[in-house]
């Protein structure tokens, strides 16, 4: 499973941040999270989800094309820009991808992040902060997890394995769910390390965690929050934990770090 992808951090574009769906592979019925666990995943009942707006066709082709080339016939659910080029939309439809149009909020309703000079950033005026219309209290890199939960709950046939992943820098060499079963690696939650030069002494985690949680993680592997694999129920539990952590950081001034 280490070959699953070239892991990146929060590098998904958010230029075109209400969510609408295309008919392809979309299921409208609301569905509560499953409570049972599985020891075997059916790839055709599994799902790959990602936020990928503003990319040209070749980026989607690298991601979706490599995934479908492995024989994966399950659900692919991607957020794209509402004004995505016609060649992008046609390609994704050909590949039976469920497209979610994520719309940018006119302004972020959350405010108070502290900038470099120790003063709160007016996020309603800052052009660098992007918040989605459905979740204006959240920057898009956080809101994507809430969207993932919505999309899973809208997909009652997404019952088995689930991958949440970055898109631009990801590609597939094997069907990840078949491989997990073959290697006896079917677990509720699986996380992946960043490259070896990025550990938790790096400022990317050390600075914000120390400032907010008053805790030093020390020299330990940095895990990629945006690239996660597990069971449907395991992933939904993960998203719930992420949302709780988001709220903790949003409610405390010392946690309002200027990292987009």
JSON list of C-alpha atoms in Angstrom, two decimals, residues 15-170:
[
{"chain": "A", "resi": 15, "resn": "UNK", "atom": "CA", "xyz": [-10.18, 29.05, -6.97]},
{"chain": "A", "resi": 16, "resn": "UNK", "atom": "CA", "xyz": [-13.77, 27.86, -7.55]},
{"chain": "A", "resi": 17, "resn": "UNK", "atom": "CA", "xyz": [-14.86, 26.87, -4.31]},
{"chain": "A", "resi": 18, "resn": "UNK", "atom": "CA", "xyz": [-24.25, 25.20, -2.66]},
{"chain": "A", "resi": 19, "resn": "UNK", "atom": "CA", "xyz": [-22.93, 21.67, -4.07]},
{"chain": "A", "resi": 20, "resn": "UNK", "atom": "CA", "xyz": [-24.65, 20.30, -7.15]},
{"chain": "A", "resi": 21, "resn": "UNK", "atom": "CA", "xyz": [-24.24, 16.84, -8.62]},
{"chain": "A", "resi": 22, "resn": "UNK", "atom": "CA", "xyz": [-24.18, 15.37, -12.07]},
{"chain": "A", "resi": 23, "resn": "UNK", "atom": "CA", "xyz": [-26.33, 12.31, -12.71]},
{"chain": "A", "resi": 24, "resn": "UNK", "atom": "CA", "xyz": [-23.35, 9.99, -13.22]},
{"chain": "A", "resi": 25, "resn": "UNK", "atom": "CA", "xyz": [-23.10, 7.48, -10.38]},
{"chain": "A", "resi": 26, "resn": "UNK", "atom": "CA", "xyz": [-24.92, 9.90, -8.06]},
{"chain": "A", "resi": 27, "resn": "UNK", "atom": "CA", "xyz": [-27.39, 8.68, -5.46]},
{"chain": "A", "resi": 28, "resn": "UNK", "atom": "CA", "xyz": [-29.77, 11.08, -3.78]},
{"chain": "A", "resi": 29, "resn": "UNK", "atom": "CA", "xyz": [-31.06, 8.90, -0.93]},
{"chain": "A", "resi": 30, "resn": "UNK", "atom": "CA", "xyz": [-29.93, 9.92, 2.53]},
{"chain": "A", "resi": 31, "resn": "UNK", "atom": "CA", "xyz": [-28.17, 7.17, 4.42]},
{"chain": "A", "resi": 32, "resn": "UNK", "atom": "CA", "xyz": [-26.98, 6.93, 7.98]},
{"chain": "A", "resi": 33, "resn": "UNK", "atom": "CA", "xyz": [-23.41, 5.78, 8.62]},
{"chain": "A", "resi": 34, "resn": "UNK", "atom": "CA", "xyz": [-23.01, 2.03, 8.90]},
{"chain": "A", "resi": 35, "resn": "UNK", "atom": "CA", "xyz": [-22.11, 0.58, 12.26]},
{"chain": "A", "resi": 36, "resn": "UNK", "atom": "CA", "xyz": [-20.86, -2.85, 11.21]},
{"chain": "A", "resi": 37, "resn": "UNK", "atom": "CA", "xyz": [-17.24, -3.52, 10.26]},
{"chain": "A", "resi": 38, "resn": "UNK", "atom": "CA", "xyz": [-16.06, -5.59, 7.32]},
{"chain": "A", "resi": 39, "resn": "UNK", "atom": "CA", "xyz": [-13.13, -7.95, 6.93]},
{"chain": "A", "resi": 40, "resn": "UNK", "atom": "CA", "xyz": [-13.44, -7.96, 3.15]},
{"chain": "A", "resi": 41, "resn": "UNK", "atom": "CA", "xyz": [-13.93, -5.08, 0.74]},
{"chain": "A", "resi": 42, "resn": "UNK", "atom": "CA", "xyz": [-15.76, -5.37, -2.58]},
{"chain": "A", "resi": 43, "resn": "UNK", "atom": "CA", "xyz": [-13.97, -2.93, -4.85]},
{"chain": "A", "resi": 44, "resn": "UNK", "atom": "CA", "xyz": [-17.14, -2.23, -6.84]},
{"chain": "A", "resi": 45, "resn": "UNK", "atom": "CA", "xyz": [-18.81, -1.03, -3.63]},
{"chain": "A", "resi": 46, "resn": "UNK", "atom": "CA", "xyz": [-15.86, 1.12, -2.59]},
{"chain": "A", "resi": 47, "resn": "UNK", "atom": "CA", "xyz": [-15.28, 4.83, -3.22]},
{"chain": "A", "resi": 48, "resn": "UNK", "atom": "CA", "xyz": [-12.50, 7.31, -3.94]},
{"chain": "A", "resi": 49, "resn": "UNK", "atom": "CA", "xyz": [-13.23, 10.94, -3.00]},
{"chain": "A", "resi": 50, "resn": "UNK", "atom": "CA", "xyz": [-11.29, 14.10, -3.70]},
{"chain": "A", "resi": 51, "resn": "UNK", "atom": "CA", "xyz": [-11.48, 17.88, -3.99]},
{"chain": "A", "resi": 52, "resn": "UNK", "atom": "CA", "xyz": [-10.05, 18.95, -7.34]},
{"chain": "A", "resi": 53, "resn": "UNK", "atom": "CA", "xyz": [-11.12, 22.29, -8.75]},
{"chain": "A", "resi": 54, "resn": "UNK", "atom": "CA", "xyz": [-9.51, 24.36, -11.44]},
{"chain": "A", "resi": 55, "resn": "UNK", "atom": "CA", "xyz": [-7.38, 21.69, -13.09]},
{"chain": "A", "resi": 56, "resn": "UNK", "atom": "CA", "xyz": [-6.96, 20.97, -16.81]},
{"chain": "A", "resi": 57, "resn": "UNK", "atom": "CA", "xyz": [-8.05, 17.67, -18.37]},
{"chain": "A", "resi": 58, "resn": "UNK", "atom": "CA", "xyz": [-4.61, 16.07, -18.15]},
{"chain": "A", "resi": 59, "resn": "UNK", "atom": "CA", "xyz": [-4.61, 16.25, -14.33]},
{"chain": "A", "resi": 60, "resn": "UNK", "atom": "CA", "xyz": [-7.97, 14.46, -14.10]},
{"chain": "A", "resi": 61, "resn": "UNK", "atom": "CA", "xyz": [-6.80, 11.98, -16.70]},
{"chain": "A", "resi": 62, "resn": "UNK", "atom": "CA", "xyz": [-3.71, 11.16, -14.66]},
{"chain": "A", "resi": 63, "resn": "UNK", "atom": "CA", "xyz": [-5.77, 10.60, -11.53]},
{"chain": "A", "resi": 64, "resn": "UNK", "atom": "CA", "xyz": [-8.99, 9.03, -12.82]},
{"chain": "A", "resi": 65, "resn": "UNK", "atom": "CA", "xyz": [-7.36, 7.36, -15.81]},
{"chain": "A", "resi": 66, "resn": "UNK", "atom": "CA", "xyz": [-4.76, 5.57, -13.71]},
{"chain": "A", "resi": 67, "resn": "UNK", "atom": "CA", "xyz": [-7.44, 4.50, -11.23]},
{"chain": "A", "resi": 68, "resn": "UNK", "atom": "CA", "xyz": [-9.78, 3.10, -13.88]},
{"chain": "A", "resi": 69, "resn": "UNK", "atom": "CA", "xyz": [-6.84, 1.42, -15.64]},
{"chain": "A", "resi": 70, "resn": "UNK", "atom": "CA", "xyz": [-6.35, -0.77, -12.56]},
{"chain": "A", "resi": 71, "resn": "UNK", "atom": "CA", "xyz": [-9.81, -2.25, -13.16]},
{"chain": "A", "resi": 72, "resn": "UNK", "atom": "CA", "xyz": [-11.43, -0.27, -10.38]},
{"chain": "A", "resi": 73, "resn": "UNK", "atom": "CA", "xyz": [-15.17, -0.09, -11.16]},
{"chain": "A", "resi": 74, "resn": "UNK", "atom": "CA", "xyz": [-16.36, 1.51, -7.93]},
{"chain": "A", "resi": 75, "resn": "UNK", "atom": "CA", "xyz": [-17.39, 5.06, -7.14]},
{"chain": "A", "resi": 76, "resn": "UNK", "atom": "CA", "xyz": [-15.23, 8.06, -7.95]},
{"chain": "A", "resi": 77, "resn": "UNK", "atom": "CA", "xyz": [-16.61, 11.27, -6.46]},
{"chain": "A", "resi": 78, "resn": "UNK", "atom": "CA", "xyz": [-14.78, 14.52, -7.23]},
{"chain": "A", "resi": 79, "resn": "UNK", "atom": "CA", "xyz": [-15.47, 18.19, -6.57]},
{"chain": "A", "resi": 80, "resn": "UNK", "atom": "CA", "xyz": [-14.79, 20.32, -9.64]},
{"chain": "A", "resi": 81, "resn": "UNK", "atom": "CA", "xyz": [-15.23, 23.96, -10.58]},
{"chain": "A", "resi": 82, "resn": "UNK", "atom": "CA", "xyz": [-18.73, 24.98, -11.65]},
{"chain": "A", "resi": 83, "resn": "UNK", "atom": "CA", "xyz": [-17.25, 26.49, -14.81]},
{"chain": "A", "resi": 84, "resn": "UNK", "atom": "CA", "xyz": [-14.96, 23.54, -15.56]},
{"chain": "A", "resi": 85, "resn": "UNK", "atom": "CA", "xyz": [-14.02, 23.25, -19.26]},
{"chain": "A", "resi": 86, "resn": "UNK", "atom": "CA", "xyz": [-16.27, 21.08, -21.41]},
{"chain": "A", "resi": 87, "resn": "UNK", "atom": "CA", "xyz": [-13.42, 18.65, -22.16]},
{"chain": "A", "resi": 88, "resn": "UNK", "atom": "CA", "xyz": [-12.97, 18.06, -18.42]},
{"chain": "A", "resi": 89, "resn": "UNK", "atom": "CA", "xyz": [-16.69, 17.45, -17.87]},
{"chain": "A", "resi": 90, "resn": "UNK", "atom": "CA", "xyz": [-16.99, 15.13, -20.87]},
{"chain": "A", "resi": 91, "resn": "UNK", "atom": "CA", "xyz": [-13.94, 13.12, -19.82]},
{"chain": "A", "resi": 92, "resn": "UNK", "atom": "CA", "xyz": [-15.21, 12.67, -16.26]},
{"chain": "A", "resi": 93, "resn": "UNK", "atom": "CA", "xyz": [-18.62, 11.62, -17.54]},
{"chain": "A", "resi": 94, "resn": "UNK", "atom": "CA", "xyz": [-16.97, 9.04, -19.81]},
{"chain": "A", "resi": 95, "resn": "UNK", "atom": "CA", "xyz": [-15.16, 7.68, -16.76]},
{"chain": "A", "resi": 96, "resn": "UNK", "atom": "CA", "xyz": [-18.39, 7.47, -14.75]},
{"chain": "A", "resi": 97, "resn": "UNK", "atom": "CA", "xyz": [-17.25, 10.02, -12.20]},
{"chain": "A", "resi": 98, "resn": "UNK", "atom": "CA", "xyz": [-19.79, 11.67, -9.92]},
{"chain": "A", "resi": 99, "resn": "UNK", "atom": "CA", "xyz": [-19.02, 15.38, -10.15]},
{"chain": "A", "resi": 100, "resn": "UNK", "atom": "CA", "xyz": [-19.78, 17.76, -7.30]},
{"chain": "A", "resi": 101, "resn": "UNK", "atom": "CA", "xyz": [-19.79, 21.46, -8.04]},
{"chain": "A", "resi": 102, "resn": "UNK", "atom": "CA", "xyz": [-18.44, 23.34, -5.02]},
{"chain": "A", "resi": 103, "resn": "UNK", "atom": "CA", "xyz": [-19.32, 27.02, -5.02]},
{"chain": "A", "resi": 104, "resn": "UNK", "atom": "CA", "xyz": [-17.25, 29.73, -3.36]},
{"chain": "A", "resi": 105, "resn": "UNK", "atom": "CA", "xyz": [-18.85, 31.83, -0.61]},
{"chain": "A", "resi": 106, "resn": "UNK", "atom": "CA", "xyz": [-19.04, 35.56, -1.18]},
{"chain": "A", "resi": 107, "resn": "UNK", "atom": "CA", "xyz": [-17.08, 35.95, 2.06]},
{"chain": "A", "resi": 108, "resn": "UNK", "atom": "CA", "xyz": [-15.86, 33.81, 4.92]},
{"chain": "A", "resi": 109, "resn": "UNK", "atom": "CA", "xyz": [-18.07, 34.15, 8.00]},
{"chain": "A", "resi": 110, "resn": "UNK", "atom": "CA", "xyz": [-15.34, 32.96, 10.34]},
{"chain": "A", "resi": 111, "resn": "UNK", "atom": "CA", "xyz": [-12.94, 35.68, 11.42]},
{"chain": "A", "resi": 112, "resn": "UNK", "atom": "CA", "xyz": [-10.08, 36.25, 13.81]},
{"chain": "A", "resi": 113, "resn": "UNK", "atom": "CA", "xyz": [-7.09, 34.38, 12.44]},
{"chain": "A", "resi": 114, "resn": "UNK", "atom": "CA", "xyz": [-3.91, 36.05, 13.66]},
{"chain": "A", "resi": 115, "resn": "UNK", "atom": "CA", "xyz": [-1.53, 37.20, 10.97]},
{"chain": "A", "resi": 116, "resn": "UNK", "atom": "CA", "xyz": [2.24, 37.68, 10.88]},
{"chain": "A", "resi": 117, "resn": "UNK", "atom": "CA", "xyz": [2.16, 40.99, 12.81]},
{"chain": "A", "resi": 118, "resn": "UNK", "atom": "CA", "xyz": [-0.04, 39.62, 15.60]},
{"chain": "A", "resi": 119, "resn": "UNK", "atom": "CA", "xyz": [-3.20, 41.30, 14.33]},
{"chain": "A", "resi": 120, "resn": "UNK", "atom": "CA", "xyz": [-6.41, 39.50, 13.33]},
{"chain": "A", "resi": 121, "resn": "UNK", "atom": "CA", "xyz": [-6.82, 39.02, 9.60]},
{"chain": "A", "resi": 122, "resn": "UNK", "atom": "CA", "xyz": [-10.08, 40.36, 8.17]},
{"chain": "A", "resi": 123, "resn": "UNK", "atom": "CA", "xyz": [-10.93, 37.18, 6.27]},
{"chain": "A", "resi": 124, "resn": "UNK", "atom": "CA", "xyz": [-14.02, 38.82, 4.79]},
{"chain": "A", "resi": 125, "resn": "UNK", "atom": "CA", "xyz": [-11.73, 41.11, 2.85]},
{"chain": "A", "resi": 126, "resn": "UNK", "atom": "CA", "xyz": [-8.72, 38.89, 2.32]},
{"chain": "A", "resi": 127, "resn": "UNK", "atom": "CA", "xyz": [-8.57, 37.53, -1.21]},
{"chain": "A", "resi": 128, "resn": "UNK", "atom": "CA", "xyz": [-6.30, 34.71, -0.10]},
{"chain": "A", "resi": 129, "resn": "UNK", "atom": "CA", "xyz": [-8.82, 32.97, 2.12]},
{"chain": "A", "resi": 130, "resn": "UNK", "atom": "CA", "xyz": [-11.38, 30.75, 0.34]},
{"chain": "A", "resi": 131, "resn": "UNK", "atom": "CA", "xyz": [-14.51, 29.39, 2.01]},
{"chain": "A", "resi": 132, "resn": "UNK", "atom": "CA", "xyz": [-17.25, 27.31, 0.36]},
{"chain": "A", "resi": 133, "resn": "UNK", "atom": "CA", "xyz": [-20.83, 28.56, 0.20]},
{"chain": "A", "resi": 134, "resn": "UNK", "atom": "CA", "xyz": [-22.18, 25.58, 2.16]},
{"chain": "A", "resi": 135, "resn": "UNK", "atom": "CA", "xyz": [-19.62, 25.91, 4.96]},
{"chain": "A", "resi": 136, "resn": "UNK", "atom": "CA", "xyz": [-18.55, 29.59, 5.11]},
{"chain": "A", "resi": 137, "resn": "UNK", "atom": "CA", "xyz": [-17.15, 29.16, 8.63]},
{"chain": "A", "resi": 138, "resn": "UNK", "atom": "CA", "xyz": [-14.47, 26.83, 7.24]},
{"chain": "A", "resi": 139, "resn": "UNK", "atom": "CA", "xyz": [-11.56, 27.38, 4.91]},
{"chain": "A", "resi": 140, "resn": "UNK", "atom": "CA", "xyz": [-11.86, 25.01, 1.96]},
{"chain": "A", "resi": 141, "resn": "UNK", "atom": "CA", "xyz": [-9.00, 22.75, 3.06]},
{"chain": "A", "resi": 142, "resn": "UNK", "atom": "CA", "xyz": [-11.01, 21.99, 6.22]},
{"chain": "A", "resi": 143, "resn": "UNK", "atom": "CA", "xyz": [-14.48, 22.07, 4.66]},
{"chain": "A", "resi": 144, "resn": "UNK", "atom": "CA", "xyz": [-13.57, 19.31, 2.22]},
{"chain": "A", "resi": 145, "resn": "UNK", "atom": "CA", "xyz": [-13.88, 16.78, 5.05]},
{"chain": "A", "resi": 146, "resn": "UNK", "atom": "CA", "xyz": [-17.44, 17.91, 5.76]},
{"chain": "A", "resi": 147, "resn": "UNK", "atom": "CA", "xyz": [-18.20, 17.55, 2.07]},
{"chain": "A", "resi": 148, "resn": "UNK", "atom": "CA", "xyz": [-16.73, 14.04, 2.07]},
{"chain": "A", "resi": 149, "resn": "UNK", "atom": "CA", "xyz": [-19.15, 13.11, 4.85]},
{"chain": "A", "resi": 150, "resn": "UNK", "atom": "CA", "xyz": [-22.08, 14.59, 2.92]},
{"chain": "A", "resi": 151, "resn": "UNK", "atom": "CA", "xyz": [-21.12, 12.71, -0.23]},
{"chain": "A", "resi": 152, "resn": "UNK", "atom": "CA", "xyz": [-20.74, 9.39, 1.58]},
{"chain": "A", "resi": 153, "resn": "UNK", "atom": "CA", "xyz": [-24.12, 9.84, 3.24]},
{"chain": "A", "resi": 154, "resn": "UNK", "atom": "CA", "xyz": [-25.58, 10.52, -0.22]},
{"chain": "A", "resi": 155, "resn": "UNK", "atom": "CA", "xyz": [-24.10, 7.27, -1.52]},
{"chain": "A", "resi": 156, "resn": "UNK", "atom": "CA", "xyz": [-25.81, 4.27, 0.13]},
{"chain": "A", "resi": 157, "resn": "UNK", "atom": "CA", "xyz": [-23.99, 1.84, -2.16]},
{"chain": "A", "resi": 158, "resn": "UNK", "atom": "CA", "xyz": [-20.57, 3.14, -1.00]},
{"chain": "A", "resi": 159, "resn": "UNK", "atom": "CA", "xyz": [-20.55, 0.45, 1.68]},
{"chain": "A", "resi": 160, "resn": "UNK", "atom": "CA", "xyz": [-17.01, -0.91, 1.69]},
{"chain": "A", "resi": 161, "resn": "UNK", "atom": "CA", "xyz": [-13.59, 0.72, 1.40]},
{"chain": "A", "resi": 162, "resn": "UNK", "atom": "CA", "xyz": [-13.14, 4.49, 1.14]},
{"chain": "A", "resi": 163, "resn": "UNK", "atom": "CA", "xyz": [-10.18, 6.64, 0.14]},
{"chain": "A", "resi": 164, "resn": "UNK", "atom": "CA", "xyz": [-9.98, 10.40, 0.74]},
{"chain": "A", "resi": 165, "resn": "UNK", "atom": "CA", "xyz": [-7.14, 11.80, -1.30]},
{"chain": "A", "resi": 166, "resn": "UNK", "atom": "CA", "xyz": [-5.44, 14.74, -2.92]},
{"chain": "A", "resi": 167, "resn": "UNK", "atom": "CA", "xyz": [-5.80, 14.67, -6.69]},
{"chain": "A", "resi": 168, "resn": "UNK", "atom": "CA", "xyz": [-3.20, 16.72, -8.49]},
{"chain": "A", "resi": 169, "resn": "UNK", "atom": "CA", "xyz": [-0.21, 14.69, -7.30]},
{"chain": "A", "resi": 170, "resn": "UNK", "atom": "CA", "xyz": [-1.86, 11.27, -6.96]}
]
